[in-house]
Amino acid sequence: MRFDYGCQNEDLWWVIRGGGGGTFGVITKLTVKAYPAPKLVIGGFDIRAKIHTSEDQFYKVMAKAHALFPAIQGVGVHGYYTVTGPPEAEVLTFNNALELFRKLFEASNSTVTWSLTKIPVSTWQELLKVLPDIGTVSAGYDIRASRSISRQTVTEKTEEFAAVYKKIGPTKKAPSNGLPNLSISGTLTISPKPVNNALHPSWRNATVHLITGQSWTDSTNDTAVRNIIHDVTYRKLTLLRELDLAQGVYLNEVRWHSMITLDTLG
């Protein structure tokens, strides 16, 4: 058995942990397949709420955008996005596959401003060169709740999704308690192809892995920290779960804070 850590083989360790610091696993056998380096186009959408736009209006646009995810994933577009406060979002997408997004945001010009950018990267190797160094750690602490959101949910329950998105997302104004605003991130690298691995089976029905989080610093008092942990672990996770009870999360995402471990696993 071979042990690999970040200080020994950082590339292999990064692959094993999936790019995230909380992933763990025991590998007893490993087969590495080599493929030709893929060609790619990388770009981004930057979407910002206008001054007069309410949170309800903004999150309704975001819910409509999510309803387009299954279609663009079907033609090979994948990526990540973040939503921070004041509400804004980024989606790594591009070209003809994004025509649906163009039409949506052009029709929402009274609510949001938007722009589409292209990054001059055409190969996987070039992309790796512009990515941040692996293993960086941000200051402070945070807790997150996540759920894999199904294609059916984003296309057929748009209003319900928008309502939940607003409750788990950042507010238009900075929090009055001095804490950082909530944040949301979404993973759009999901594939419907069945693979024999440790992912929750509902992953294959999902269009986005939706993550909401709250951070704090050393100056945050213990009572506030406990309230944050309780709010994210129970209230916000429950909101995500109730969107679609058949969906789940990563097998290895369950936290020791949670007293609803079995429910969390689906």
Short mmCIF file of N, CA and C in Angstrom, two decimals, residues 46-111:
data_model
loop_
_atom_site.label_atom_id
_atom_site.label_comp_id
_atom_site.label_asym_id
_atom_site.label_seq_id
_atom_site.Cartn_x
_atom_site.Cartn_y
_atom_site.Cartn_z
N ASP A 46 -20.78 37.28 -16.35
CA ASP A 46 -20.81 38.08 -15.12
C ASP A 46 -22.18 38.75 -15.07
N ILE A 47 -22.96 38.43 -14.05
CA ILE A 47 -24.33 38.91 -13.93
C ILE A 47 -24.46 39.70 -12.64
N ARG A 48 -24.98 40.92 -12.73
CA ARG A 48 -25.10 41.78 -11.55
C ARG A 48 -26.50 42.36 -11.47
N ALA A 49 -27.06 42.34 -10.28
CA ALA A 49 -28.37 42.94 -10.07
C ALA A 49 -28.26 44.46 -10.18
N LYS A 50 -29.25 45.07 -10.81
CA LYS A 50 -29.28 46.52 -10.88
C LYS A 50 -29.70 47.10 -9.52
N ILE A 51 -29.46 48.40 -9.36
CA ILE A 51 -29.71 49.05 -8.07
C ILE A 51 -31.15 48.86 -7.62
N HIS A 52 -32.09 48.98 -8.55
CA HIS A 52 -33.50 48.91 -8.18
C HIS A 52 -34.03 47.48 -8.10
N THR A 53 -33.19 46.50 -8.44
CA THR A 53 -33.64 45.11 -8.48
C THR A 53 -33.78 44.54 -7.07
N SER A 54 -34.91 43.93 -6.80
CA SER A 54 -35.12 43.30 -5.49
C SER A 54 -34.49 41.92 -5.46
N GLU A 55 -34.34 41.37 -4.26
CA GLU A 55 -33.81 40.01 -4.14
C GLU A 55 -34.72 39.00 -4.83
N ASP A 56 -36.02 39.18 -4.68
CA ASP A 56 -36.96 38.27 -5.34
C ASP A 56 -36.76 38.26 -6.85
N GLN A 57 -36.63 39.44 -7.44
CA GLN A 57 -36.44 39.53 -8.88
C GLN A 57 -35.14 38.89 -9.32
N PHE A 58 -34.07 39.16 -8.56
CA PHE A 58 -32.77 38.61 -8.93
C PHE A 58 -32.77 37.09 -8.88
N TYR A 59 -33.30 36.53 -7.80
CA TYR A 59 -33.25 35.09 -7.66
C TYR A 59 -34.21 34.37 -8.60
N LYS A 60 -35.24 35.06 -9.07
CA LYS A 60 -36.10 34.46 -10.10
C LYS A 60 -35.33 34.33 -11.41
N VAL A 61 -34.50 35.34 -11.73
CA VAL A 61 -33.66 35.24 -12.93
C VAL A 61 -32.66 34.10 -12.77
N MET A 62 -32.08 33.97 -11.58
CA MET A 62 -31.12 32.89 -11.35
C MET A 62 -31.78 31.51 -11.47
N ALA A 63 -33.01 31.40 -10.99
CA ALA A 63 -33.73 30.13 -11.11
C ALA A 63 -33.99 29.80 -12.57
N LYS A 64 -34.34 30.81 -13.38
CA LYS A 64 -34.55 30.58 -14.81
C LYS A 64 -33.24 30.17 -15.48
N ALA A 65 -32.13 30.74 -15.03
CA ALA A 65 -30.83 30.36 -15.58
C ALA A 65 -30.53 28.90 -15.28
N HIS A 66 -30.84 28.46 -14.07
CA HIS A 66 -30.62 27.06 -13.71
C HIS A 66 -31.44 26.12 -14.58
N ALA A 67 -32.62 26.56 -14.99
CA ALA A 67 -33.46 25.72 -15.83
C ALA A 67 -32.83 25.46 -17.19
N LEU A 68 -31.83 26.28 -17.57
CA LEU A 68 -31.14 26.09 -18.84
C LEU A 68 -29.93 25.18 -18.71
N PHE A 69 -29.50 24.88 -17.49
CA PHE A 69 -28.29 24.08 -17.29
C PHE A 69 -28.35 22.72 -17.99
N PRO A 70 -29.45 21.95 -17.85
CA PRO A 70 -29.46 20.63 -18.49
C PRO A 70 -29.20 20.70 -19.99
N ALA A 71 -29.74 21.73 -20.66
CA ALA A 71 -29.58 21.85 -22.10
C ALA A 71 -28.12 22.13 -22.48
N ILE A 72 -27.46 23.05 -21.75
CA ILE A 72 -26.09 23.37 -22.12
C ILE A 72 -25.12 22.25 -21.73
N GLN A 73 -25.44 21.53 -20.64
CA GLN A 73 -24.60 20.39 -20.29
C GLN A 73 -24.72 19.30 -21.35
N GLY A 74 -25.90 19.19 -21.95
CA GLY A 74 -26.11 18.18 -22.97
C GLY A 74 -25.27 18.37 -24.21
N VAL A 75 -24.80 19.60 -24.45
CA VAL A 75 -23.95 19.86 -25.62
C VAL A 75 -22.50 20.08 -25.21
N GLY A 76 -22.16 19.70 -23.98
CA GLY A 76 -20.75 19.67 -23.58
C GLY A 76 -20.23 20.86 -22.81
N VAL A 77 -21.10 21.72 -22.29
CA VAL A 77 -20.65 22.87 -21.51
C VAL A 77 -20.65 22.50 -20.03
N HIS A 78 -19.53 22.72 -19.37
CA HIS A 78 -19.41 22.43 -17.95
C HIS A 78 -18.64 23.56 -17.27
N GLY A 79 -18.76 23.65 -15.96
CA GLY A 79 -18.04 24.70 -15.26
C GLY A 79 -18.51 24.89 -13.84
N TYR A 80 -18.27 26.08 -13.32
CA TYR A 80 -18.60 26.41 -11.95
C TYR A 80 -19.15 27.83 -11.91
N TYR A 81 -19.89 28.15 -10.87
CA TYR A 81 -20.30 29.54 -10.68
C TYR A 81 -20.32 29.85 -9.19
N THR A 82 -20.29 31.14 -8.89
CA THR A 82 -20.41 31.59 -7.51
C THR A 82 -21.41 32.74 -7.45
N VAL A 83 -22.07 32.87 -6.31
CA VAL A 83 -22.96 34.00 -6.06
C VAL A 83 -22.55 34.61 -4.73
N THR A 84 -22.22 35.89 -4.74
CA THR A 84 -21.80 36.56 -3.53
C THR A 84 -22.63 37.82 -3.34
N GLY A 85 -22.58 38.39 -2.14
CA GLY A 85 -23.37 39.58 -1.87
C GLY A 85 -22.56 40.84 -1.96
N PRO A 86 -23.11 41.90 -2.51
CA PRO A 86 -24.42 41.97 -3.14
C PRO A 86 -24.54 40.92 -4.25
N PRO A 87 -25.77 40.42 -4.54
CA PRO A 87 -25.94 39.30 -5.48
C PRO A 87 -25.24 39.51 -6.80
N GLU A 88 -24.41 38.53 -7.18
CA GLU A 88 -23.78 38.49 -8.48
C GLU A 88 -23.44 37.04 -8.75
N ALA A 89 -23.21 36.69 -10.00
CA ALA A 89 -22.94 35.30 -10.33
C ALA A 89 -22.00 35.20 -11.51
N GLU A 90 -21.24 34.09 -11.55
CA GLU A 90 -20.38 33.80 -12.68
C GLU A 90 -20.63 32.37 -13.11
N VAL A 91 -20.64 32.16 -14.42
CA VAL A 91 -20.83 30.82 -14.95
C VAL A 91 -19.81 30.60 -16.05
N LEU A 92 -19.01 29.52 -15.96
CA LEU A 92 -18.03 29.21 -16.98
C LEU A 92 -18.72 28.52 -18.15
N THR A 93 -19.07 29.29 -19.16
CA THR A 93 -19.79 28.77 -20.31
C THR A 93 -19.40 29.57 -21.53
N PHE A 94 -19.79 29.11 -22.75
CA PHE A 94 -19.41 29.89 -23.92
C PHE A 94 -20.14 29.51 -25.20
N ASN A 95 -20.01 30.45 -26.21
CA ASN A 95 -20.40 30.33 -27.61
C ASN A 95 -21.83 29.91 -27.87
N ASN A 96 -22.06 29.12 -28.92
CA ASN A 96 -23.42 28.82 -29.36
C ASN A 96 -24.26 28.15 -28.28
N ALA A 97 -23.62 27.33 -27.46
CA ALA A 97 -24.37 26.64 -26.40
C ALA A 97 -24.99 27.63 -25.43
N LEU A 98 -24.47 28.86 -25.42
CA LEU A 98 -24.96 29.86 -24.47
C LEU A 98 -26.01 30.79 -25.07
N GLU A 99 -26.47 30.50 -26.26
CA GLU A 99 -27.48 31.35 -26.87
C GLU A 99 -28.73 31.45 -26.00
N LEU A 100 -29.08 30.34 -25.32
CA LEU A 100 -30.23 30.37 -24.42
C LEU A 100 -30.02 31.37 -23.29
N PHE A 101 -28.79 31.42 -22.76
CA PHE A 101 -28.48 32.37 -21.71
C PHE A 101 -28.56 33.80 -22.24
N ARG A 102 -28.03 34.03 -23.42
CA ARG A 102 -28.09 35.35 -24.02
C ARG A 102 -29.52 35.87 -24.09
N LYS A 103 -30.39 35.02 -24.62
CA LYS A 103 -31.79 35.40 -24.78
C LYS A 103 -32.45 35.69 -23.43
N LEU A 104 -32.15 34.86 -22.43
CA LEU A 104 -32.74 35.07 -21.11
C LEU A 104 -32.31 36.41 -20.52
N PHE A 105 -31.00 36.68 -20.54
CA PHE A 105 -30.50 37.89 -19.90
C PHE A 105 -30.84 39.14 -20.70
N GLU A 106 -30.92 39.03 -22.02
CA GLU A 106 -31.37 40.17 -22.82
C GLU A 106 -32.82 40.51 -22.49
N ALA A 107 -33.62 39.47 -22.25
CA ALA A 107 -35.02 39.69 -21.89
C ALA A 107 -35.16 40.20 -20.46
N SER A 108 -34.07 40.10 -19.67
CA SER A 108 -34.10 40.53 -18.26
C SER A 108 -33.29 41.80 -18.06
N ASN A 109 -33.11 42.60 -19.11
CA ASN A 109 -32.27 43.80 -19.03
C ASN A 109 -32.76 44.80 -18.00
N SER A 110 -34.05 44.78 -17.69
CA SER A 110 -34.56 45.71 -16.69
C SER A 110 -34.23 45.28 -15.27
N THR A 111 -33.77 44.03 -15.13
CA THR A 111 -33.49 43.46 -13.81
C THR A 111 -32.01 43.31 -13.54
#
